[in-house]
Amino acid sequence: MKQIYKILIILVVIVVIAIGVYLSWKKIIGLPNDGNVLPPPGQTPNPPTGTEIKKISEQPVFDFWLVPDTGEIYYLTPDGKILSAKDGPDLEISTQTINALNFIEVGPGNQKILAAFGSPRAPQWGIFDLIDKVWRPLPADITNATWGAKENELIAILKTLGGLNLATVDLSKTPPNYKTLIKDFRLKDVRFTLAAPERLIITELPSANYTGRVWQLDLKTLTFNLILAPENGLTLGWSQDKNVVFKFSSENGFSLFNQNFQETAPLFFSTLPTKCETSGTSTIYCFVPQDVPDDVILPDDYFQNKFYSVDDLYTINLETDETKKIFKSSENGAPTIDGKKPKALSSGLYFINRYDNYLYELKLL
């Protein structure tokens, strides 16, 4: 009997030692990656989530913009009302409603927005000014527009008796003063982006069903060049400072360019331009779908709300080409995010979640 007791005691000691070794090993491998402990190849350690992300708008958001000098965050509701997002109740800036908003574009000084609304094929145009908090309609002969280099200047297509002309519009005059750049401007269904004071980028509206093209117009010499070969689903997005171009096509996926359309950082993921933005430094933020089913057609299904993604958030350092995952949806208590139009301030990253169309803030570690 004494021999049996000795055997039992030895077994208990072995079990206790084994449990201690297991718990110690579990604690070691559970430590966060501090730069000395590397994750397995192809994997990224999960970032902390939960309390670092929160909804900050009281109403659904059509679009929003930031004023870096003051830290103010303004947003438009789907019916065109304008509010300022606050820690407490949001402040109403304008209660005037607008039907069928198409898109907005923030002016050079972040104090005005240009808005297209109504029929996408023949939109009406207006400008909202934060100074006097008033919407001002633009003349009906403007059929397409973007901001010029100055706060009171537009580049627009004008409908005249002789056809469609590309012109600059001086809004400081009453009525606005026009200066024709190109007569009989024949490009339709395009979007304009002023990449530099004398470089106008003209992009055809994207669809996976046909090839889109991108042109550059030199506003000084009026030289007109094709700068990207036609691709199906060709979609462009620009960083707010116009130093980075985000490009997607159904054929070649996602890539990054500098303002001269030279490819920059190599990427191992694919996403859409509307999911990316820079912080104004060397860092790019991109929401990246965790999975895209084979039967999803991009970008069409995304723009037509037939497909909603579940996104992770990545940063890209343009100086080192380093890519990091800093947020993962639907894990460790984090909400499910389909992020679009991210914008960064020192206080955090702001974006619209397509699952509820509210504005969110993600605190950056």
XYZ file of C-alpha atoms in Angstrom:
365
model
C 0.000 0.000 0.000
C 2.791 2.431 0.814
C 4.213 1.854 -2.672
C 0.839 2.850 -4.208
C 0.809 6.091 -2.168
C 4.279 6.955 -3.441
C 3.147 6.374 -7.049
C 0.041 8.562 -6.572
C 2.118 11.377 -5.048
C 4.542 11.253 -7.974
C 1.642 11.371 -10.476
C 0.089 14.383 -8.708
C 3.436 16.215 -8.780
C 3.826 15.472 -12.511
C 0.303 16.766 -13.230
C 0.902 19.976 -11.230
C 4.190 20.593 -13.048
C 2.530 19.962 -16.447
C -0.275 22.429 -15.656
C 2.251 25.044 -14.575
C 4.268 24.619 -17.752
C 1.097 24.895 -19.897
C -0.100 28.077 -18.174
C 3.339 29.670 -18.417
C 3.616 28.857 -22.124
C 0.101 30.196 -22.776
C 1.032 33.448 -21.055
C 4.222 33.780 -23.101
C 2.592 33.277 -26.506
C -0.256 35.587 -25.515
C 2.040 38.597 -25.139
C 1.434 41.403 -27.685
C 3.985 41.876 -30.433
C 6.380 44.548 -29.150
C 8.751 44.446 -32.081
C 10.917 41.676 -30.591
C 8.405 38.827 -30.816
C 7.413 38.342 -34.465
C 4.060 36.868 -35.538
C 4.000 33.718 -37.701
C 4.646 34.385 -41.415
C 1.639 35.903 -43.187
C -0.141 36.799 -39.925
C -0.596 40.110 -38.113
C -1.215 40.245 -34.350
C -4.738 41.437 -33.609
C -4.811 45.062 -32.429
C -6.753 46.143 -29.354
C -10.348 47.065 -30.154
C -13.657 47.856 -28.447
C -13.578 51.085 -26.469
C -11.306 52.793 -29.023
C -14.064 53.134 -31.637
C -17.333 55.004 -31.194
C -20.245 56.488 -33.134
C -20.108 60.293 -33.034
C -22.986 61.527 -35.238
C -26.558 61.704 -34.032
C -27.988 61.183 -37.524
C -27.096 59.149 -40.634
C -24.422 60.814 -42.766
C -24.314 61.380 -46.521
C -20.823 62.888 -46.416
C -18.634 64.919 -44.064
C -15.565 67.139 -43.947
C -13.006 68.315 -41.425
C -11.535 71.731 -40.681
C -7.992 70.917 -39.495
C -7.313 74.424 -38.128
C -10.190 74.209 -35.642
C -10.740 70.445 -35.358
C -14.402 70.923 -36.317
C -16.236 68.029 -37.980
C -19.222 68.827 -40.204
C -21.589 66.384 -41.858
C -24.513 66.367 -44.261
C -27.531 64.172 -43.665
C -29.017 62.338 -46.673
C -31.662 65.089 -46.977
C -29.049 67.864 -47.040
C -29.111 69.227 -43.486
C -25.718 70.236 -42.115
C -24.604 69.558 -38.533
C -21.413 69.838 -36.515
C -20.480 66.638 -34.654
C -19.926 67.296 -30.946
C -19.234 65.262 -27.804
C -22.659 66.416 -26.617
C -25.684 67.136 -28.838
C -24.716 67.854 -32.438
C -25.044 71.497 -33.457
C -27.401 72.300 -36.331
C -25.668 74.506 -38.898
C -28.301 74.466 -41.646
C -31.789 72.960 -41.584
C -32.443 73.524 -45.288
C -33.107 70.248 -47.056
C -31.851 69.177 -50.490
C -33.304 66.321 -52.485
C -31.203 63.619 -54.155
C -27.661 64.603 -53.236
C -25.130 63.186 -55.701
C -21.822 64.237 -54.156
C -20.042 67.114 -52.457
C -16.561 68.560 -52.871
C -14.862 70.625 -50.179
C -13.400 73.984 -51.211
C -9.715 74.956 -50.921
C -10.193 76.703 -47.565
C -12.445 74.022 -45.985
C -15.123 76.704 -45.461
C -17.276 75.983 -48.520
C -18.689 72.898 -50.162
C -19.783 72.404 -53.750
C -22.759 70.050 -54.078
C -24.435 68.298 -57.013
C -28.035 67.191 -56.514
C -31.062 66.079 -58.494
C -30.744 63.870 -61.570
C -27.216 62.392 -61.862
C -27.399 62.895 -65.642
C -28.370 66.556 -65.357
C -27.625 67.689 -61.790
C -28.228 71.063 -60.233
C -25.383 72.728 -58.354
C -25.079 74.789 -55.202
C -22.465 76.085 -52.770
C -22.734 76.183 -48.988
C -20.634 78.692 -47.041
C -19.816 78.071 -43.368
C -19.261 81.785 -42.823
C -22.873 82.868 -43.375
C -24.386 79.351 -43.282
C -26.315 79.842 -46.523
C -26.812 77.705 -49.642
C -26.393 79.556 -52.931
C -27.567 77.968 -56.197
C -25.262 78.113 -59.196
C -26.501 79.265 -62.624
C -28.552 76.664 -64.500
C -26.132 76.715 -67.446
C -23.471 74.944 -65.322
C -23.730 71.203 -66.036
C -20.541 69.955 -64.346
C -18.054 71.591 -61.982
C -15.135 71.301 -59.614
C -13.263 73.769 -57.425
C -10.508 75.832 -58.997
C -7.261 76.843 -57.352
C -8.947 79.740 -55.512
C -11.827 79.683 -53.056
C -14.045 81.764 -55.363
C -13.197 79.912 -58.569
C -14.737 76.916 -60.313
C -13.832 74.955 -63.413
C -17.066 74.015 -65.120
C -18.858 72.869 -68.232
C -21.280 75.544 -69.443
C -24.266 74.908 -71.658
C -24.519 77.664 -74.282
C -26.338 78.174 -77.558
C -23.190 76.996 -79.322
C -22.888 73.786 -77.297
C -20.881 72.828 -74.215
C -17.814 74.860 -73.259
C -15.183 74.215 -70.602
C -14.579 77.426 -68.648
C -13.383 78.960 -65.411
C -16.052 80.623 -63.260
C -15.239 83.639 -61.074
C -17.740 83.520 -58.199
C -16.554 86.827 -56.735
C -18.452 88.609 -59.501
C -22.232 89.089 -59.616
C -23.305 87.475 -61.843
C -20.360 85.035 -62.094
C -17.789 85.823 -64.762
C -16.895 83.093 -67.284
C -13.630 82.577 -69.172
C -13.810 79.929 -71.887
C -10.968 77.406 -71.984
C -12.208 74.920 -74.599
C -15.168 75.381 -76.906
C -17.385 72.450 -77.885
C -16.201 70.251 -75.012
C -17.490 66.792 -75.970
C -16.608 64.594 -72.968
C -19.682 63.482 -71.033
C -20.190 61.487 -67.826
C -16.863 62.614 -66.374
C -15.582 63.899 -63.040
C -13.027 66.677 -62.659
C -10.160 66.914 -60.154
C -7.779 69.861 -59.989
C -4.538 68.056 -59.133
C -2.428 71.247 -59.257
C -3.178 74.874 -60.159
C -2.632 74.121 -63.847
C -3.443 70.369 -64.022
C -7.052 69.278 -64.473
C -7.628 65.499 -64.297
C -10.700 64.242 -66.169
C -11.994 60.774 -65.282
C -14.830 58.833 -66.879
C -17.421 57.444 -64.480
C -16.496 53.852 -63.569
C -18.209 50.584 -64.451
C -16.907 47.041 -64.754
C -18.903 46.727 -67.975
C -16.836 49.163 -70.027
C -13.356 50.634 -70.208
C -12.767 53.951 -68.515
C -10.109 56.505 -69.367
C -8.261 59.299 -67.576
C -7.017 62.475 -69.251
C -4.928 65.428 -68.145
C -5.584 68.962 -69.340
C -2.864 71.566 -68.904
C -4.870 74.710 -68.142
C -2.008 76.961 -69.240
C -1.178 75.419 -72.612
C -4.520 73.579 -73.068
C -2.555 70.436 -73.933
C -4.826 67.397 -73.644
C -3.281 63.955 -72.922
C -4.487 60.456 -72.105
C -2.535 59.472 -68.966
C -3.987 56.038 -68.076
C -4.736 53.287 -70.560
C -8.405 52.230 -70.736
C -9.381 49.637 -68.115
C -12.700 48.117 -67.092
C -14.011 49.506 -63.828
C -11.297 52.169 -63.699
C -11.886 54.161 -60.488
C -9.754 56.974 -59.090
C -9.663 58.636 -55.700
C -7.435 61.457 -54.496
C -6.024 62.237 -51.094
C -7.204 65.562 -49.756
C -3.771 67.113 -50.310
C -3.752 65.775 -53.919
C -0.376 64.075 -53.387
C -1.639 60.481 -53.590
C -3.859 58.808 -56.181
C -5.805 55.668 -55.266
C -6.578 53.537 -58.326
C -8.779 50.478 -58.793
C -9.780 48.544 -61.876
C -11.695 45.312 -62.382
C -8.714 43.999 -64.345
C -5.746 44.939 -62.162
C -7.112 45.532 -58.669
C -5.867 48.283 -56.353
C -2.683 50.348 -56.531
C -1.166 53.614 -55.285
C 0.287 56.422 -57.386
C 1.894 59.734 -56.643
C 0.450 62.927 -58.141
C 2.409 62.279 -61.359
C 0.771 58.838 -61.705
C 3.931 56.927 -60.849
C 3.232 53.770 -58.841
C 4.548 53.931 -55.267
C 4.233 51.434 -52.391
C 3.786 47.733 -53.294
C 0.599 46.269 -51.825
C -0.564 42.791 -50.818
C -4.258 43.716 -50.505
C -6.989 45.124 -52.733
C -9.629 47.686 -51.856
C -11.538 50.604 -53.387
C -10.331 54.236 -53.579
C -13.262 55.508 -51.507
C -11.903 53.456 -48.588
C -8.507 55.212 -48.408
C -7.037 58.549 -47.347
C -3.750 60.014 -46.131
C -3.118 61.695 -42.798
C -1.346 64.613 -44.454
C 2.006 63.000 -43.651
C 3.558 59.814 -45.004
C 0.810 57.552 -43.633
C -2.098 56.171 -45.651
C -5.174 54.602 -44.056
C -7.166 51.996 -46.003
C -10.212 49.952 -45.035
C -9.726 46.563 -46.682
C -12.454 43.912 -47.164
C -11.673 40.668 -45.366
C -13.316 38.731 -48.185
C -14.945 39.457 -51.549
C -17.092 36.597 -52.925
C -16.307 35.448 -56.454
C -19.718 36.495 -57.759
C -19.296 40.135 -56.628
C -18.597 42.576 -59.481
C -16.515 45.549 -58.412
C -16.850 48.473 -58.334
C -20.488 48.272 -59.545
C -21.948 46.043 -56.816
C -20.356 48.187 -54.113
C -21.622 51.498 -55.492
C -25.098 50.023 -56.078
C -25.235 48.695 -52.473
C -25.452 45.082 -53.624
C -22.317 44.228 -51.654
C -21.288 45.239 -48.147
C -17.797 44.357 -46.962
C -16.395 43.508 -43.541
C -13.214 45.552 -43.267
C -9.889 45.603 -41.511
C -7.971 48.873 -41.270
C -4.413 49.048 -42.579
C -1.765 51.751 -42.501
C 0.853 52.186 -45.220
C 4.047 54.133 -44.567
C 5.098 55.715 -47.868
C 8.652 56.288 -46.646
C 9.343 52.690 -45.591
C 6.617 50.812 -47.564
C 5.668 49.143 -44.260
C 2.057 47.938 -44.048
C 0.311 47.221 -40.731
C -3.129 46.029 -39.718
C -4.325 48.245 -36.858
C -8.004 47.304 -36.576
C -10.043 44.155 -37.282
C -13.817 44.169 -37.641
C -16.069 41.840 -35.672
C -13.376 40.572 -33.322
C -12.664 41.111 -29.621
C -15.882 43.113 -29.234
C -15.227 45.394 -32.219
C -18.248 46.358 -34.351
C -18.656 45.233 -37.947
C -17.306 47.997 -40.168
C -17.682 48.701 -43.868
C -15.652 51.887 -43.829
C -15.643 54.605 -46.454
C -14.236 58.127 -46.815
C -11.734 57.961 -43.919
C -10.238 61.278 -42.823
C -7.592 61.836 -40.164
C -7.154 64.479 -37.492
C -4.779 64.481 -34.560
C -7.712 63.300 -32.418
C -8.363 60.192 -34.508
C -9.591 58.699 -37.754
C -13.140 59.524 -38.873
C -15.212 57.541 -41.369
C -18.711 56.507 -42.407
C -19.826 52.947 -41.630
C -22.007 51.763 -44.524
C -23.898 49.332 -42.268
C -25.722 52.206 -40.552
C -24.337 55.305 -42.395
C -23.317 56.974 -39.134
C -20.039 58.792 -38.567
C -17.469 56.987 -36.401
C -14.263 57.924 -34.634
C -11.366 55.501 -34.218
C -8.741 56.541 -31.709
C -5.293 55.950 -33.189
C -2.770 54.281 -30.896
